[in-house]
Amino acid sequence: MDRSDRRMLLQACINGARSATEHPALSADAALSAADAARAVAAGATEIHVHPKDAAGHDSLAAADVGRWLRALRAACPEVPIGVTTGAWIEPDVELRLAAISEWTDLPDFASVNWHEAGADDVAELLLSRGVGVEAGIWDATGLEAWTQSPVRSRCTRVLIELPDEAVEVVRRHAEGLIAHVRLDEPNIPILLHGELRSAWPAFTLAVELELDSRIGLEDTLSLPDGRTAPDNATLVRTASGIAFAGRRDAAS
């Protein structure tokens, strides 16, 4: 496929583990967040990644919270794939985390599993057994090694290469190193590259250059490329879509 014909998969990561006090557009209310997600989709997002919250505004794996958020998002964003987190910070005990996921009655289309966390293989196996796609989150060499040895490696929907808050000048080297190792083990698996804070926009631009999928949203950054605070997720997505379009246009010229 000619690069100019390829459309980047662009996730809107609308909230993350952030508190609603960190930005005016963040909310612990599922309906308000769903409306925000719908605006991000209208701005160009093709998937949604969300952290369901409990009544206190904390990340939650509880079936009631996950179900409430998924129903709100699906009502606001029909036919848009929606994924959730399974982060160990929500429930560090692996058995309790597995028990919570096994109780989900409303299922997301996919869920991210961080492979540097204890229990990643078991969490991924449970999700797959329930028909939920798995995004393999790889932050570092530890996670990469664990994923490389995982029995469910080839069954993952995609790999998330997640760059931490790091200096712009190391983003390319860090990303390309992880990408090369993933390609050695699974040459055809889709890769979604993204960063956070200082690395968010450099990683996004690199993803466009390397023809990878990516994501943007208030989970990863509160700022636009010029350093101004973004008013909402839709503005971040619209800006990212413009960068992706410009990259395709330049590649075709």
mmCIF file of C-alpha atoms in Angstrom:
data_model
loop_
_atom_site.group_PDB
_atom_site.id
_atom_site.type_symbol
_atom_site.label_atom_id
_atom_site.label_comp_id
_atom_site.label_asym_id
_atom_site.label_seq_id
_atom_site.Cartn_x
_atom_site.Cartn_y
_atom_site.Cartn_z
ATOM 1 C CA MET A 1 0.000 0.000 0.000
ATOM 2 C CA ASP A 2 1.269 3.451 -0.862
ATOM 3 C CA ARG A 3 1.879 5.444 2.287
ATOM 4 C CA SER A 4 -0.292 8.292 1.063
ATOM 5 C CA ASP A 5 -3.254 5.858 1.045
ATOM 6 C CA ARG A 6 -2.713 4.594 4.584
ATOM 7 C CA ARG A 7 -4.780 6.024 7.384
ATOM 8 C CA MET A 8 -3.125 5.983 10.777
ATOM 9 C CA LEU A 9 -5.083 4.370 13.563
ATOM 10 C CA LEU A 10 -5.450 7.227 16.017
ATOM 11 C CA GLN A 11 -6.581 6.482 19.552
ATOM 12 C CA ALA A 12 -7.889 9.180 21.836
ATOM 13 C CA CYS A 13 -6.608 8.408 25.346
ATOM 14 C CA ILE A 14 -9.092 10.633 27.069
ATOM 15 C CA ASN A 15 -8.253 10.532 30.785
ATOM 16 C CA GLY A 16 -5.686 8.036 32.082
ATOM 17 C CA ALA A 17 -5.010 7.800 35.784
ATOM 18 C CA ARG A 18 -5.228 11.572 36.110
ATOM 19 C CA SER A 19 -7.434 13.243 38.671
ATOM 20 C CA ALA A 20 -10.244 15.427 37.379
ATOM 21 C CA THR A 21 -8.550 18.328 39.173
ATOM 22 C CA GLU A 22 -5.603 18.248 36.749
ATOM 23 C CA HIS A 23 -7.480 19.775 33.796
ATOM 24 C CA PRO A 24 -10.896 21.406 33.313
ATOM 25 C CA ALA A 25 -11.810 18.940 30.549
ATOM 26 C CA LEU A 26 -11.216 15.889 32.755
ATOM 27 C CA SER A 27 -14.154 14.410 34.622
ATOM 28 C CA ALA A 28 -14.937 11.467 36.860
ATOM 29 C CA ASP A 29 -18.441 11.433 35.400
ATOM 30 C CA ALA A 30 -18.935 8.785 32.721
ATOM 31 C CA ALA A 31 -21.521 10.753 30.740
ATOM 32 C CA LEU A 32 -19.417 13.915 30.585
ATOM 33 C CA SER A 33 -16.349 11.914 29.586
ATOM 34 C CA ALA A 34 -18.344 10.107 26.918
ATOM 35 C CA ALA A 35 -19.420 13.437 25.416
ATOM 36 C CA ASP A 36 -15.781 14.513 25.425
ATOM 37 C CA ALA A 37 -14.841 11.246 23.691
ATOM 38 C CA ALA A 38 -17.486 11.840 21.025
ATOM 39 C CA ARG A 39 -15.948 15.227 20.251
ATOM 40 C CA ALA A 40 -12.542 13.549 19.942
ATOM 41 C CA VAL A 41 -13.998 11.049 17.473
ATOM 42 C CA ALA A 42 -15.516 13.890 15.461
ATOM 43 C CA ALA A 43 -12.046 15.470 15.410
ATOM 44 C CA GLY A 44 -10.476 12.345 13.900
ATOM 45 C CA ALA A 45 -9.987 9.666 16.558
ATOM 46 C CA THR A 46 -10.735 6.134 15.377
ATOM 47 C CA GLU A 47 -10.563 4.389 18.771
ATOM 48 C CA ILE A 48 -10.982 5.353 22.416
ATOM 49 C CA HIS A 49 -8.757 4.298 25.316
ATOM 50 C CA VAL A 50 -10.298 5.040 28.701
ATOM 51 C CA HIS A 51 -9.697 4.482 32.406
ATOM 52 C CA PRO A 52 -13.081 3.800 34.020
ATOM 53 C CA LYS A 53 -13.466 5.578 37.372
ATOM 54 C CA ASP A 54 -15.267 4.787 40.590
ATOM 55 C CA ALA A 55 -17.477 7.240 42.494
ATOM 56 C CA ALA A 56 -14.407 8.810 44.101
ATOM 57 C CA GLY A 57 -12.736 9.392 40.713
ATOM 58 C CA HIS A 58 -10.132 6.644 41.043
ATOM 59 C CA ASP A 59 -9.268 4.117 38.323
ATOM 60 C CA SER A 60 -11.409 1.024 38.730
ATOM 61 C CA LEU A 61 -11.620 -2.562 37.498
ATOM 62 C CA ALA A 62 -14.945 -3.197 39.258
ATOM 63 C CA ALA A 63 -17.598 -4.603 36.936
ATOM 64 C CA ALA A 64 -20.128 -1.900 37.846
ATOM 65 C CA ASP A 65 -17.688 0.914 37.053
ATOM 66 C CA VAL A 66 -16.319 -0.641 33.864
ATOM 67 C CA GLY A 67 -19.850 -1.372 32.663
ATOM 68 C CA ARG A 68 -21.123 2.124 33.425
ATOM 69 C CA TRP A 69 -18.291 3.757 31.514
ATOM 70 C CA LEU A 70 -18.491 1.398 28.548
ATOM 71 C CA ARG A 71 -22.236 1.889 28.186
ATOM 72 C CA ALA A 72 -21.866 5.669 28.298
ATOM 73 C CA LEU A 73 -19.054 5.667 25.749
ATOM 74 C CA ARG A 74 -20.814 3.303 23.377
ATOM 75 C CA ALA A 75 -23.968 5.399 23.498
ATOM 76 C CA ALA A 76 -21.949 8.512 22.644
ATOM 77 C CA CYS A 77 -19.543 6.848 20.195
ATOM 78 C CA PRO A 78 -21.437 4.081 18.391
ATOM 79 C CA GLU A 79 -19.321 1.613 16.388
ATOM 80 C CA VAL A 80 -16.071 3.087 17.730
ATOM 81 C CA PRO A 81 -13.768 0.452 19.302
ATOM 82 C CA ILE A 82 -13.245 1.143 23.004
ATOM 83 C CA GLY A 83 -10.414 -0.137 25.159
ATOM 84 C CA VAL A 84 -9.686 0.027 28.872
ATOM 85 C CA THR A 85 -6.685 -0.318 31.136
ATOM 86 C CA THR A 86 -5.841 -3.285 33.376
ATOM 87 C CA GLY A 87 -3.002 -1.489 35.171
ATOM 88 C CA ALA A 88 -1.597 -3.156 38.265
ATOM 89 C CA TRP A 89 -1.714 0.143 40.168
ATOM 90 C CA ILE A 90 -5.498 -0.293 40.311
ATOM 91 C CA GLU A 91 -5.243 -3.705 42.001
ATOM 92 C CA PRO A 92 -1.679 -4.892 42.729
ATOM 93 C CA ASP A 93 -2.814 -8.360 43.847
ATOM 94 C CA VAL A 94 -2.869 -10.474 40.675
ATOM 95 C CA GLU A 95 -5.578 -12.851 41.888
ATOM 96 C CA LEU A 96 -7.870 -9.991 42.873
ATOM 97 C CA ARG A 97 -7.203 -8.296 39.540
ATOM 98 C CA LEU A 98 -8.130 -11.483 37.674
ATOM 99 C CA ALA A 99 -11.245 -11.888 39.814
ATOM 100 C CA ALA A 100 -12.360 -8.336 39.005
ATOM 101 C CA ILE A 101 -11.873 -8.832 35.247
ATOM 102 C CA SER A 102 -13.697 -12.173 35.353
ATOM 103 C CA GLU A 103 -16.752 -10.368 36.768
ATOM 104 C CA TRP A 104 -17.052 -7.889 33.898
ATOM 105 C CA THR A 105 -20.452 -8.175 32.237
ATOM 106 C CA ASP A 106 -19.943 -5.351 29.719
ATOM 107 C CA LEU A 107 -16.788 -6.176 27.783
ATOM 108 C CA PRO A 108 -14.486 -3.684 26.066
ATOM 109 C CA ASP A 109 -13.274 -4.319 22.537
ATOM 110 C CA PHE A 110 -9.696 -4.447 23.795
ATOM 111 C CA ALA A 111 -7.672 -3.868 26.942
ATOM 112 C CA SER A 112 -4.079 -2.838 27.509
ATOM 113 C CA VAL A 113 -1.850 -5.169 29.524
ATOM 114 C CA ASN A 114 1.505 -3.886 30.745
ATOM 115 C CA TRP A 115 4.015 -6.692 30.360
ATOM 116 C CA HIS A 116 6.412 -5.361 32.995
ATOM 117 C CA GLU A 117 3.676 -5.969 35.592
ATOM 118 C CA ALA A 118 3.246 -9.188 37.535
ATOM 119 C CA GLY A 119 0.531 -11.443 36.148
ATOM 120 C CA ALA A 120 0.548 -10.049 32.599
ATOM 121 C CA ASP A 121 0.305 -13.469 30.947
ATOM 122 C CA ASP A 122 -2.610 -14.506 33.162
ATOM 123 C CA VAL A 123 -4.463 -11.224 32.648
ATOM 124 C CA ALA A 124 -3.979 -11.448 28.882
ATOM 125 C CA GLU A 125 -5.097 -15.090 28.769
ATOM 126 C CA LEU A 126 -8.251 -14.260 30.714
ATOM 127 C CA LEU A 127 -9.092 -11.341 28.426
ATOM 128 C CA LEU A 128 -8.535 -13.424 25.294
ATOM 129 C CA SER A 129 -10.690 -16.236 26.686
ATOM 130 C CA ARG A 130 -13.501 -13.718 27.065
ATOM 131 C CA GLY A 131 -13.129 -12.395 23.514
ATOM 132 C CA VAL A 132 -11.371 -9.151 24.497
ATOM 133 C CA GLY A 133 -8.435 -8.056 22.349
ATOM 134 C CA VAL A 134 -5.102 -7.457 24.076
ATOM 135 C CA GLU A 135 -2.783 -4.516 23.563
ATOM 136 C CA ALA A 136 0.674 -5.474 24.857
ATOM 137 C CA GLY A 137 2.125 -2.475 26.679
ATOM 138 C CA ILE A 138 5.922 -2.419 26.484
ATOM 139 C CA TRP A 139 7.740 0.332 28.358
ATOM 140 C CA ASP A 140 11.232 -1.065 28.785
ATOM 141 C CA ALA A 141 13.595 -4.005 28.400
ATOM 142 C CA THR A 142 11.953 -5.865 31.288
ATOM 143 C CA GLY A 143 8.536 -5.736 29.662
ATOM 144 C CA LEU A 144 9.986 -6.554 26.259
ATOM 145 C CA GLU A 145 11.726 -9.655 27.588
ATOM 146 C CA ALA A 146 8.574 -10.833 29.376
ATOM 147 C CA TRP A 147 6.442 -10.324 26.253
ATOM 148 C CA THR A 148 9.016 -12.075 24.076
ATOM 149 C CA GLN A 149 8.671 -15.178 26.248
ATOM 150 C CA SER A 150 4.897 -14.945 26.618
ATOM 151 C CA PRO A 151 2.745 -17.843 25.362
ATOM 152 C CA VAL A 152 0.099 -15.340 24.237
ATOM 153 C CA ARG A 153 2.529 -13.056 22.381
ATOM 154 C CA SER A 154 1.293 -13.887 18.895
ATOM 155 C CA ARG A 155 -2.365 -13.540 19.909
ATOM 156 C CA CYS A 156 -2.113 -9.871 20.875
ATOM 157 C CA THR A 157 -4.030 -7.342 18.810
ATOM 158 C CA ARG A 158 -1.089 -4.960 18.771
ATOM 159 C CA VAL A 159 1.958 -3.846 20.713
ATOM 160 C CA LEU A 160 1.908 -0.501 22.478
ATOM 161 C CA ILE A 161 5.401 0.922 22.594
ATOM 162 C CA GLU A 162 5.050 3.436 25.383
ATOM 163 C CA LEU A 163 7.821 5.979 25.860
ATOM 164 C CA PRO A 164 8.156 7.621 29.265
ATOM 165 C CA ASP A 165 8.569 11.318 29.964
ATOM 166 C CA GLU A 166 12.041 11.737 28.470
ATOM 167 C CA ALA A 167 14.141 14.254 26.591
ATOM 168 C CA VAL A 168 13.265 14.796 22.940
ATOM 169 C CA GLU A 169 16.736 13.834 21.759
ATOM 170 C CA VAL A 170 16.451 10.256 23.066
ATOM 171 C CA VAL A 171 12.949 9.520 21.751
ATOM 172 C CA ARG A 172 14.004 8.199 18.338
ATOM 173 C CA ARG A 173 16.771 5.959 19.669
ATOM 174 C CA HIS A 174 14.566 4.551 22.427
ATOM 175 C CA ALA A 175 11.598 3.938 20.126
ATOM 176 C CA GLU A 176 13.550 2.420 17.261
ATOM 177 C CA GLY A 177 15.359 0.047 19.617
ATOM 178 C CA LEU A 178 12.095 -1.323 21.005
ATOM 179 C CA ILE A 179 10.491 -1.473 17.557
ATOM 180 C CA ALA A 180 13.416 -3.472 16.167
ATOM 181 C CA HIS A 181 13.160 -6.057 18.929
ATOM 182 C CA VAL A 182 9.390 -6.402 18.524
ATOM 183 C CA ARG A 183 9.800 -6.884 14.769
ATOM 184 C CA LEU A 184 12.326 -9.674 15.341
ATOM 185 C CA ASP A 185 9.752 -11.704 17.273
ATOM 186 C CA GLU A 186 6.524 -10.696 15.532
ATOM 187 C CA PRO A 187 7.301 -9.093 12.155
ATOM 188 C CA ASN A 188 3.670 -8.477 11.233
ATOM 189 C CA ILE A 189 2.098 -7.389 14.510
ATOM 190 C CA PRO A 190 0.707 -3.831 14.441
ATOM 191 C CA ILE A 191 2.621 -1.348 16.579
ATOM 192 C CA LEU A 192 1.151 1.710 18.253
ATOM 193 C CA LEU A 193 3.863 4.148 19.324
ATOM 194 C CA HIS A 194 3.179 6.899 21.832
ATOM 195 C CA GLY A 195 4.879 8.914 24.525
ATOM 196 C CA GLU A 196 3.917 10.980 27.526
ATOM 197 C CA LEU A 197 4.601 14.537 28.644
ATOM 198 C CA ARG A 198 7.856 15.648 26.946
ATOM 199 C CA SER A 199 7.930 12.633 24.627
ATOM 200 C CA ALA A 200 4.244 12.730 23.596
ATOM 201 C CA TRP A 201 4.465 14.911 20.503
ATOM 202 C CA PRO A 202 7.949 13.758 19.379
ATOM 203 C CA ALA A 203 6.731 10.149 19.606
ATOM 204 C CA PHE A 204 3.588 10.988 17.651
ATOM 205 C CA THR A 205 5.590 12.696 14.909
ATOM 206 C CA LEU A 206 7.940 9.713 14.766
ATOM 207 C CA ALA A 207 4.971 7.348 14.487
ATOM 208 C CA VAL A 208 3.749 9.304 11.462
ATOM 209 C CA GLU A 209 7.222 9.122 9.901
ATOM 210 C CA LEU A 210 7.539 5.372 10.532
ATOM 211 C CA GLU A 211 3.955 4.652 9.376
ATOM 212 C CA LEU A 212 2.901 3.339 12.773
ATOM 213 C CA ASP A 213 -0.326 3.831 14.677
ATOM 214 C CA SER A 214 -0.403 6.226 17.604
ATOM 215 C CA ARG A 215 -2.549 7.930 20.191
ATOM 216 C CA ILE A 216 -2.960 11.312 21.821
ATOM 217 C CA GLY A 217 -5.109 12.730 24.587
ATOM 218 C CA LEU A 218 -5.141 14.194 28.059
ATOM 219 C CA GLU A 219 -3.790 10.942 29.498
ATOM 220 C CA ASP A 220 -0.481 11.476 27.717
ATOM 221 C CA THR A 221 -0.176 15.247 27.536
ATOM 222 C CA LEU A 222 -2.023 18.390 28.588
ATOM 223 C CA SER A 223 -0.128 20.466 26.033
ATOM 224 C CA LEU A 224 -0.179 21.229 22.333
ATOM 225 C CA PRO A 225 3.087 20.979 20.360
ATOM 226 C CA ASP A 226 3.807 24.676 20.921
ATOM 227 C CA GLY A 227 3.558 24.276 24.694
ATOM 228 C CA ARG A 228 0.150 25.870 25.152
ATOM 229 C CA THR A 229 -2.314 24.030 27.345
ATOM 230 C CA ALA A 230 -4.804 22.106 25.220
ATOM 231 C CA PRO A 231 -8.426 23.017 25.962
ATOM 232 C CA ASP A 232 -9.687 19.441 25.486
ATOM 233 C CA ASN A 233 -9.117 16.049 23.904
ATOM 234 C CA ALA A 234 -10.731 17.087 20.639
ATOM 235 C CA THR A 235 -8.137 19.814 20.131
ATOM 236 C CA LEU A 236 -5.312 17.359 20.777
ATOM 237 C CA VAL A 237 -6.799 14.883 18.304
ATOM 238 C CA ARG A 238 -7.455 17.553 15.693
ATOM 239 C CA THR A 239 -3.844 18.729 15.973
ATOM 240 C CA ALA A 240 -2.553 15.169 15.709
ATOM 241 C CA SER A 241 -4.754 14.504 12.684
ATOM 242 C CA GLY A 242 -3.261 17.568 11.009
ATOM 243 C CA ILE A 243 0.263 16.316 11.660
ATOM 244 C CA ALA A 244 -0.630 12.890 10.260
ATOM 245 C CA PHE A 245 -2.228 14.421 7.165
ATOM 246 C CA ALA A 246 0.816 16.599 6.551
ATOM 247 C CA GLY A 247 3.055 13.537 6.873
ATOM 248 C CA ARG A 248 1.048 11.603 4.286
ATOM 249 C CA ARG A 249 1.037 14.604 1.949
ATOM 250 C CA ASP A 250 4.810 15.050 2.243
ATOM 251 C CA ALA A 251 5.370 11.324 1.620
ATOM 252 C CA ALA A 252 3.283 11.485 -1.515
ATOM 253 C CA SER A 253 5.016 14.571 -2.923
#
